């Protein structure tokens, strides 16, 4: 059973701080990793994807991947109240020639002024 | 504008009724997916399709059916056999190239189904 685990939170950070969101996965053969943001009552939207070990930066967001530890994280610098949402980690794997994503349950982030 | 549309936004169903949720995309994507989301939980895969006239069961296919007669369309039917259908249903699409970026799944706005 392939699994993706996230702390459900809520993770509460003050405005301007760094928010750190973590995700672990069970399938060592997984190749691609995605972070989605989901506002309450809305559909998920992609923030970043990463497939190489190390860091990938995009504006205030940094994704970090450590395949040896089966660990992927998302850092949000200078957190804003508008960043308050649920962040979903997703892991891609191949089965029978089909690409599938497995999603974690998400971490709820609350940024307070 | 390219994107994914789902209709209706809200749907109410009486027990014992079948209902069909619509999903249309104009992104020219080959792959389409249906997910179910329950409060406080992640997305669970119901069905997926990588090409017209082909689809595969996901992790929770029981009580659901799909068709893929056109590339742009992937409707989901929630049958009376689905014991607890009240949930938020999300349709997604993606490319099928080997490049990681092409596996990004774009989501529609969702349909919230409530069984009365």
PDB file of C-alpha atoms in Angstrom:
ATOM      1  CA  UNK A   1       0.000   0.000   0.000  1.00  0.00           C
ATOM      2  CA  UNK A   2       1.618   3.215  -1.167  1.00  0.00           C
ATOM      3  CA  UNK A   3       1.174   6.016   1.366  1.00  0.00           C
ATOM      4  CA  UNK A   4       1.814   9.724   1.676  1.00  0.00           C
ATOM      5  CA  UNK A   5       1.843  11.128   5.193  1.00  0.00           C
ATOM      6  CA  UNK A   6       1.408  14.719   6.308  1.00  0.00           C
ATOM      7  CA  UNK A   7       0.835  16.324   9.691  1.00  0.00           C
ATOM      8  CA  UNK A   8      -2.762  17.538   9.603  1.00  0.00           C
ATOM      9  CA  UNK A   9      -1.989  20.669  11.637  1.00  0.00           C
ATOM     10  CA  UNK A  10      -3.102  23.314  11.994  1.00  0.00           C
ATOM     11  CA  UNK A  11       0.309  24.871  11.648  1.00  0.00           C
ATOM     12  CA  UNK A  12       0.054  28.395  12.996  1.00  0.00           C
ATOM     13  CA  UNK A  13       2.719  30.960  12.087  1.00  0.00           C
ATOM     14  CA  UNK A  14       2.873  34.751  12.451  1.00  0.00           C
ATOM     15  CA  UNK A  15       2.840  36.952   9.389  1.00  0.00           C
ATOM     16  CA  UNK A  16       6.326  37.332   7.930  1.00  0.00           C
ATOM     17  CA  UNK A  17       7.651  34.072   9.383  1.00  0.00           C
ATOM     18  CA  UNK A  18       8.765  30.956   7.525  1.00  0.00           C
ATOM     19  CA  UNK A  19       6.227  28.140   7.339  1.00  0.00           C
ATOM     20  CA  UNK A  20       7.651  24.623   6.987  1.00  0.00           C
ATOM     21  CA  UNK A  21       5.405  21.857   5.691  1.00  0.00           C
ATOM     22  CA  UNK A  22       6.564  18.258   5.621  1.00  0.00           C
ATOM     23  CA  UNK A  23       5.611  15.086   3.785  1.00  0.00           C
ATOM     24  CA  UNK A  24       6.906  11.515   3.833  1.00  0.00           C
ATOM     25  CA  UNK A  25       6.147   8.800   1.301  1.00  0.00           C
ATOM     26  CA  UNK A  26       6.432   5.043   1.299  1.00  0.00           C
ATOM     27  CA  UNK A  27       7.250   4.154  -2.327  1.00  0.00           C
ATOM     28  CA  UNK A  28      11.001   4.403  -2.796  1.00  0.00           C
ATOM     29  CA  UNK A  29      10.526   4.239  -6.570  1.00  0.00           C
ATOM     30  CA  UNK A  30       8.508   7.477  -6.722  1.00  0.00           C
ATOM     31  CA  UNK A  31       9.983   9.996  -9.141  1.00  0.00           C
ATOM     32  CA  UNK A  32       7.945  13.196  -9.028  1.00  0.00           C
ATOM     33  CA  UNK A  33       6.509  15.163  -6.141  1.00  0.00           C
ATOM     34  CA  UNK A  34       3.929  17.930  -6.146  1.00  0.00           C
ATOM     35  CA  UNK A  35       2.669  20.527  -3.706  1.00  0.00           C
ATOM     36  CA  UNK A  36      -0.882  21.784  -4.138  1.00  0.00           C
ATOM     37  CA  UNK A  37      -2.632  24.578  -2.234  1.00  0.00           C
ATOM     38  CA  UNK A  38      -6.334  24.251  -1.515  1.00  0.00           C
ATOM     39  CA  UNK A  39      -8.439  27.049  -0.111  1.00  0.00           C
ATOM     40  CA  UNK A  40     -11.539  26.059   1.814  1.00  0.00           C
ATOM     41  CA  UNK A  41     -14.303  24.939  -0.539  1.00  0.00           C
ATOM     42  CA  UNK A  42     -12.086  25.293  -3.622  1.00  0.00           C
ATOM     43  CA  UNK A  43     -10.162  22.898  -5.819  1.00  0.00           C
ATOM     44  CA  UNK A  44      -6.403  22.306  -5.460  1.00  0.00           C
ATOM     45  CA  UNK A  45      -3.961  24.422  -7.439  1.00  0.00           C
ATOM     46  CA  UNK A  46      -0.365  23.441  -8.111  1.00  0.00           C
ATOM     47  CA  UNK A  47       2.336  25.446  -6.360  1.00  0.00           C
ATOM     48  CA  UNK A  48       5.444  23.477  -7.250  1.00  0.00           C
ATOM     49  CA  UNK A  49       6.758  20.154  -8.436  1.00  0.00           C
ATOM     50  CA  UNK A  50      10.191  18.658  -7.811  1.00  0.00           C
ATOM     51  CA  UNK A  51      11.909  15.501  -9.031  1.00  0.00           C
ATOM     52  CA  UNK A  52      15.605  15.987  -8.230  1.00  0.00           C
ATOM     53  CA  UNK A  53      17.217  15.775  -4.822  1.00  0.00           C
ATOM     54  CA  UNK A  54      17.888  19.159  -3.284  1.00  0.00           C
ATOM     55  CA  UNK A  55      16.067  22.477  -3.309  1.00  0.00           C
ATOM     56  CA  UNK A  56      13.893  24.148  -5.913  1.00  0.00           C
ATOM     57  CA  UNK A  57      12.916  27.764  -5.412  1.00  0.00           C
ATOM     58  CA  UNK A  58      10.054  29.739  -6.931  1.00  0.00           C
ATOM     59  CA  UNK A  59       9.453  33.156  -5.428  1.00  0.00           C
ATOM     60  CA  UNK A  60       8.592  32.767  -1.758  1.00  0.00           C
ATOM     61  CA  UNK A  61       8.278  28.987  -2.080  1.00  0.00           C
ATOM     62  CA  UNK A  62      11.056  26.410  -1.803  1.00  0.00           C
ATOM     63  CA  UNK A  63      10.519  22.700  -2.264  1.00  0.00           C
ATOM     64  CA  UNK A  64      13.078  20.326  -0.792  1.00  0.00           C
ATOM     65  CA  UNK A  65      13.477  16.669  -1.733  1.00  0.00           C
ATOM     66  CA  UNK A  66      15.488  13.948  -0.024  1.00  0.00           C
ATOM     67  CA  UNK A  67      14.864  10.639  -1.775  1.00  0.00           C
ATOM     68  CA  UNK A  68      17.129   8.668   0.571  1.00  0.00           C
ATOM     69  CA  UNK A  69      14.951   9.701   3.516  1.00  0.00           C
ATOM     70  CA  UNK A  70      11.738   9.620   1.405  1.00  0.00           C
ATOM     71  CA  UNK A  71      10.971  13.122   2.535  1.00  0.00           C
ATOM     72  CA  UNK A  72       9.731  16.209   0.718  1.00  0.00           C
ATOM     73  CA  UNK A  73       9.050  19.606   2.255  1.00  0.00           C
ATOM     74  CA  UNK A  74       7.703  23.011   1.308  1.00  0.00           C
ATOM     75  CA  UNK A  75       9.002  26.230   2.824  1.00  0.00           C
ATOM     76  CA  UNK A  76       7.013  29.434   2.547  1.00  0.00           C
ATOM     77  CA  UNK A  77       9.037  32.546   3.308  1.00  0.00           C
ATOM     78  CA  UNK A  78       7.509  35.832   4.437  1.00  0.00           C
ATOM     79  CA  UNK A  79       4.193  34.087   5.128  1.00  0.00           C
ATOM     80  CA  UNK A  80       1.081  36.153   4.427  1.00  0.00           C
ATOM     81  CA  UNK A  81      -2.482  35.733   5.705  1.00  0.00           C
ATOM     82  CA  UNK A  82      -3.422  34.893   2.107  1.00  0.00           C
ATOM     83  CA  UNK A  83      -1.218  31.782   2.410  1.00  0.00           C
ATOM     84  CA  UNK A  84      -3.686  30.354   4.927  1.00  0.00           C
ATOM     85  CA  UNK A  85      -4.942  27.187   3.254  1.00  0.00           C
ATOM     86  CA  UNK A  86      -4.511  23.433   3.228  1.00  0.00           C
ATOM     87  CA  UNK A  87      -1.362  22.214   1.495  1.00  0.00           C
ATOM     88  CA  UNK A  88      -1.518  18.833  -0.188  1.00  0.00           C
ATOM     89  CA  UNK A  89       1.552  16.754  -0.961  1.00  0.00           C
ATOM     90  CA  UNK A  90       1.204  14.400  -3.931  1.00  0.00           C
ATOM     91  CA  UNK A  91       3.535  11.674  -5.165  1.00  0.00           C
ATOM     92  CA  UNK A  92       3.551  10.286  -8.689  1.00  0.00           C
ATOM     93  CA  UNK A  93       4.049   6.618  -9.333  1.00  0.00           C
ATOM     94  CA  UNK A  94       3.647   4.265 -12.281  1.00  0.00           C
ATOM     95  CA  UNK A  95       1.358   1.256 -12.187  1.00  0.00           C
ATOM     96  CA  UNK A  96       0.656  -0.950 -15.170  1.00  0.00           C
ATOM     97  CA  UNK A  97       1.925   1.756 -17.475  1.00  0.00           C
ATOM     98  CA  UNK A  98      -0.382   4.387 -16.001  1.00  0.00           C
ATOM     99  CA  UNK A  99       0.678   7.518 -14.157  1.00  0.00           C
ATOM    100  CA  UNK A 100      -1.125   8.068 -10.878  1.00  0.00           C
ATOM    101  CA  UNK A 101      -0.850  10.555  -8.037  1.00  0.00           C
ATOM    102  CA  UNK A 102      -1.316   9.655  -4.394  1.00  0.00           C
ATOM    103  CA  UNK A 103      -2.264  12.565  -2.171  1.00  0.00           C
ATOM    104  CA  UNK A 104      -1.601  13.108   1.485  1.00  0.00           C
ATOM    105  CA  UNK A 105      -4.453  14.301   3.697  1.00  0.00           C
ATOM    106  CA  UNK A 106      -2.977  17.805   3.751  1.00  0.00           C
ATOM    107  CA  UNK A 107      -1.603  20.223   6.325  1.00  0.00           C
ATOM    108  CA  UNK A 108      -3.722  23.179   7.304  1.00  0.00           C
ATOM    109  CA  UNK A 109      -1.681  26.383   7.544  1.00  0.00           C
ATOM    110  CA  UNK A 110      -2.923  29.436   9.444  1.00  0.00           C
ATOM    111  CA  UNK A 111      -0.960  32.682   9.106  1.00  0.00           C
ATOM    112  CA  UNK A 112      -2.014  35.230  11.695  1.00  0.00           C
ATOM    113  CA  UNK A 113      -1.338  38.993  11.486  1.00  0.00           C
TER     114      UNK A 113
ATOM    115  CA  UNK B   1      -9.524  30.364 -21.914  1.00  0.00           C
ATOM    116  CA  UNK B   2      -8.248  26.819 -21.468  1.00  0.00           C
ATOM    117  CA  UNK B   3      -9.402  24.903 -18.467  1.00  0.00           C
ATOM    118  CA  UNK B   4     -11.619  22.301 -16.899  1.00  0.00           C
ATOM    119  CA  UNK B   5     -15.287  22.805 -16.211  1.00  0.00           C
ATOM    120  CA  UNK B   6     -17.475  20.748 -13.921  1.00  0.00           C
ATOM    121  CA  UNK B   7     -21.201  20.899 -13.555  1.00  0.00           C
ATOM    122  CA  UNK B   8     -23.253  21.269 -11.576  1.00  0.00           C
ATOM    123  CA  UNK B   9     -21.485  23.068  -8.743  1.00  0.00           C
ATOM    124  CA  UNK B  10     -23.945  21.722  -6.188  1.00  0.00           C
ATOM    125  CA  UNK B  11     -26.055  18.594  -6.562  1.00  0.00           C
ATOM    126  CA  UNK B  12     -28.629  17.095  -4.271  1.00  0.00           C
ATOM    127  CA  UNK B  13     -29.675  13.501  -4.682  1.00  0.00           C
ATOM    128  CA  UNK B  14     -32.298  11.365  -3.069  1.00  0.00           C
ATOM    129  CA  UNK B  15     -31.279   7.942  -1.853  1.00  0.00           C
ATOM    130  CA  UNK B  16     -31.628   5.315  -4.562  1.00  0.00           C
ATOM    131  CA  UNK B  17     -31.054   7.726  -7.446  1.00  0.00           C
ATOM    132  CA  UNK B  18     -28.237   7.667  -9.938  1.00  0.00           C
ATOM    133  CA  UNK B  19     -26.655  11.025 -10.779  1.00  0.00           C
ATOM    134  CA  UNK B  20     -24.099  12.035 -13.397  1.00  0.00           C
ATOM    135  CA  UNK B  21     -21.416  14.643 -12.840  1.00  0.00           C
ATOM    136  CA  UNK B  22     -20.041  16.399 -15.887  1.00  0.00           C
ATOM    137  CA  UNK B  23     -16.361  17.119 -16.577  1.00  0.00           C
ATOM    138  CA  UNK B  24     -15.107  18.834 -19.733  1.00  0.00           C
ATOM    139  CA  UNK B  25     -11.592  20.026 -20.591  1.00  0.00           C
ATOM    140  CA  UNK B  26     -10.190  22.018 -23.505  1.00  0.00           C
ATOM    141  CA  UNK B  27      -6.527  21.627 -22.574  1.00  0.00           C
ATOM    142  CA  UNK B  28      -5.999  18.859 -25.132  1.00  0.00           C
ATOM    143  CA  UNK B  29      -4.969  16.527 -22.322  1.00  0.00           C
ATOM    144  CA  UNK B  30      -5.061  12.785 -22.879  1.00  0.00           C
ATOM    145  CA  UNK B  31      -5.450  11.795 -19.218  1.00  0.00           C
ATOM    146  CA  UNK B  32      -8.433  12.551 -17.006  1.00  0.00           C
ATOM    147  CA  UNK B  33      -9.180  11.647 -13.408  1.00  0.00           C
ATOM    148  CA  UNK B  34     -11.989  11.640 -10.858  1.00  0.00           C
ATOM    149  CA  UNK B  35     -11.302  12.115  -7.175  1.00  0.00           C
ATOM    150  CA  UNK B  36     -13.452  12.188  -4.098  1.00  0.00           C
ATOM    151  CA  UNK B  37     -12.629  14.382  -1.108  1.00  0.00           C
ATOM    152  CA  UNK B  38     -14.245  14.027   2.305  1.00  0.00           C
ATOM    153  CA  UNK B  39     -13.891  16.652   5.051  1.00  0.00           C
ATOM    154  CA  UNK B  40     -10.393  16.716   6.513  1.00  0.00           C
ATOM    155  CA  UNK B  41      -9.126  14.102   4.108  1.00  0.00           C
ATOM    156  CA  UNK B  42      -6.997  14.042   1.024  1.00  0.00           C
ATOM    157  CA  UNK B  43      -8.090  13.143  -2.469  1.00  0.00           C
ATOM    158  CA  UNK B  44      -8.959   9.539  -3.236  1.00  0.00           C
ATOM    159  CA  UNK B  45      -8.879   8.298  -6.820  1.00  0.00           C
ATOM    160  CA  UNK B  46     -12.136   6.900  -8.197  1.00  0.00           C
ATOM    161  CA  UNK B  47     -11.408   6.335 -11.895  1.00  0.00           C
ATOM    162  CA  UNK B  48      -8.848   7.482 -14.412  1.00  0.00           C
ATOM    163  CA  UNK B  49      -8.430   7.392 -18.170  1.00  0.00           C
ATOM    164  CA  UNK B  50      -5.359   7.916 -20.301  1.00  0.00           C
ATOM    165  CA  UNK B  51      -7.004   7.613 -23.699  1.00  0.00           C
ATOM    166  CA  UNK B  52     -10.412   7.663 -25.319  1.00  0.00           C
ATOM    167  CA  UNK B  53     -12.444   4.495 -24.781  1.00  0.00           C
ATOM    168  CA  UNK B  54     -10.140   3.291 -22.031  1.00  0.00           C
ATOM    169  CA  UNK B  55     -10.411   3.794 -18.275  1.00  0.00           C
ATOM    170  CA  UNK B  56      -9.184   2.124 -15.124  1.00  0.00           C
ATOM    171  CA  UNK B  57     -10.557   1.719 -11.618  1.00  0.00           C
ATOM    172  CA  UNK B  58      -8.881   3.726  -8.907  1.00  0.00           C
ATOM    173  CA  UNK B  59      -8.818   2.987  -5.211  1.00  0.00           C
ATOM    174  CA  UNK B  60     -12.532   3.520  -4.488  1.00  0.00           C
ATOM    175  CA  UNK B  61     -14.380   2.646  -7.721  1.00  0.00           C
ATOM    176  CA  UNK B  62     -17.233   0.672  -6.160  1.00  0.00           C
ATOM    177  CA  UNK B  63     -20.575   2.361  -6.728  1.00  0.00           C
ATOM    178  CA  UNK B  64     -19.258   4.609  -9.527  1.00  0.00           C
ATOM    179  CA  UNK B  65     -19.072   4.335 -13.301  1.00  0.00           C
ATOM    180  CA  UNK B  66     -17.453   6.427 -16.050  1.00  0.00           C
ATOM    181  CA  UNK B  67     -17.218   6.693 -19.806  1.00  0.00           C
ATOM    182  CA  UNK B  68     -14.635   8.263 -22.092  1.00  0.00           C
ATOM    183  CA  UNK B  69     -16.202   8.586 -25.536  1.00  0.00           C
ATOM    184  CA  UNK B  70     -14.499  11.886 -26.321  1.00  0.00           C
ATOM    185  CA  UNK B  71     -11.087  13.238 -25.390  1.00  0.00           C
ATOM    186  CA  UNK B  72     -12.650  16.330 -23.872  1.00  0.00           C
ATOM    187  CA  UNK B  73     -15.241  14.637 -21.688  1.00  0.00           C
ATOM    188  CA  UNK B  74     -15.123  12.235 -18.737  1.00  0.00           C
ATOM    189  CA  UNK B  75     -18.507  12.046 -16.966  1.00  0.00           C
ATOM    190  CA  UNK B  76     -18.876  10.266 -13.634  1.00  0.00           C
ATOM    191  CA  UNK B  77     -22.060   8.486 -12.591  1.00  0.00           C
ATOM    192  CA  UNK B  78     -22.683   7.971  -8.904  1.00  0.00           C
ATOM    193  CA  UNK B  79     -24.969   4.969  -8.664  1.00  0.00           C
ATOM    194  CA  UNK B  80     -27.355   3.916  -5.935  1.00  0.00           C
ATOM    195  CA  UNK B  81     -24.813   1.236  -5.014  1.00  0.00           C
ATOM    196  CA  UNK B  82     -22.521   3.908  -3.561  1.00  0.00           C
ATOM    197  CA  UNK B  83     -23.347   3.729   0.151  1.00  0.00           C
ATOM    198  CA  UNK B  84     -22.023   7.101   1.247  1.00  0.00           C
ATOM    199  CA  UNK B  85     -21.869   9.406  -1.762  1.00  0.00           C
ATOM    200  CA  UNK B  86     -21.985  12.773   0.026  1.00  0.00           C
ATOM    201  CA  UNK B  87     -18.617  14.351  -0.780  1.00  0.00           C
ATOM    202  CA  UNK B  88     -16.746  16.908  -2.871  1.00  0.00           C
ATOM    203  CA  UNK B  89     -15.955  15.479  -6.318  1.00  0.00           C
ATOM    204  CA  UNK B  90     -12.994  16.763  -8.284  1.00  0.00           C
ATOM    205  CA  UNK B  91     -12.136  16.137 -11.906  1.00  0.00           C
ATOM    206  CA  UNK B  92      -8.574  16.617 -13.153  1.00  0.00           C
ATOM    207  CA  UNK B  93      -6.621  16.260 -16.378  1.00  0.00           C
ATOM    208  CA  UNK B  94      -2.986  16.006 -17.329  1.00  0.00           C
ATOM    209  CA  UNK B  95      -0.631  15.309 -20.178  1.00  0.00           C
ATOM    210  CA  UNK B  96       0.926  11.883 -20.533  1.00  0.00           C
ATOM    211  CA  UNK B  97       4.457  12.686 -21.616  1.00  0.00           C
ATOM    212  CA  UNK B  98       7.322  11.245 -19.602  1.00  0.00           C
ATOM    213  CA  UNK B  99       8.491  14.698 -18.493  1.00  0.00           C
ATOM    214  CA  UNK B 100       7.649  15.373 -14.880  1.00  0.00           C
ATOM    215  CA  UNK B 101       5.999  18.687 -15.648  1.00  0.00           C
ATOM    216  CA  UNK B 102       3.532  16.998 -17.939  1.00  0.00           C
ATOM    217  CA  UNK B 103       2.223  14.967 -15.079  1.00  0.00           C
ATOM    218  CA  UNK B 104       0.864  18.066 -13.393  1.00  0.00           C
ATOM    219  CA  UNK B 105      -2.812  17.566 -12.855  1.00  0.00           C
ATOM    220  CA  UNK B 106      -5.101  20.543 -13.390  1.00  0.00           C
ATOM    221  CA  UNK B 107      -8.304  20.489 -11.395  1.00  0.00           C
ATOM    222  CA  UNK B 108     -11.806  21.628 -12.181  1.00  0.00           C
ATOM    223  CA  UNK B 109     -13.798  23.669  -9.629  1.00  0.00           C
ATOM    224  CA  UNK B 110     -15.516  20.597  -8.197  1.00  0.00           C
ATOM    225  CA  UNK B 111     -19.059  19.370  -7.604  1.00  0.00           C
ATOM    226  CA  UNK B 112     -20.423  19.127  -4.090  1.00  0.00           C
ATOM    227  CA  UNK B 113     -22.870  16.219  -3.894  1.00  0.00           C
ATOM    228  CA  UNK B 114     -25.276  15.861  -1.006  1.00  0.00           C
ATOM    229  CA  UNK B 115     -27.567  12.900  -0.485  1.00  0.00           C
ATOM    230  CA  UNK B 116     -30.827  13.813   1.176  1.00  0.00           C
TER     231      UNK B 116
END
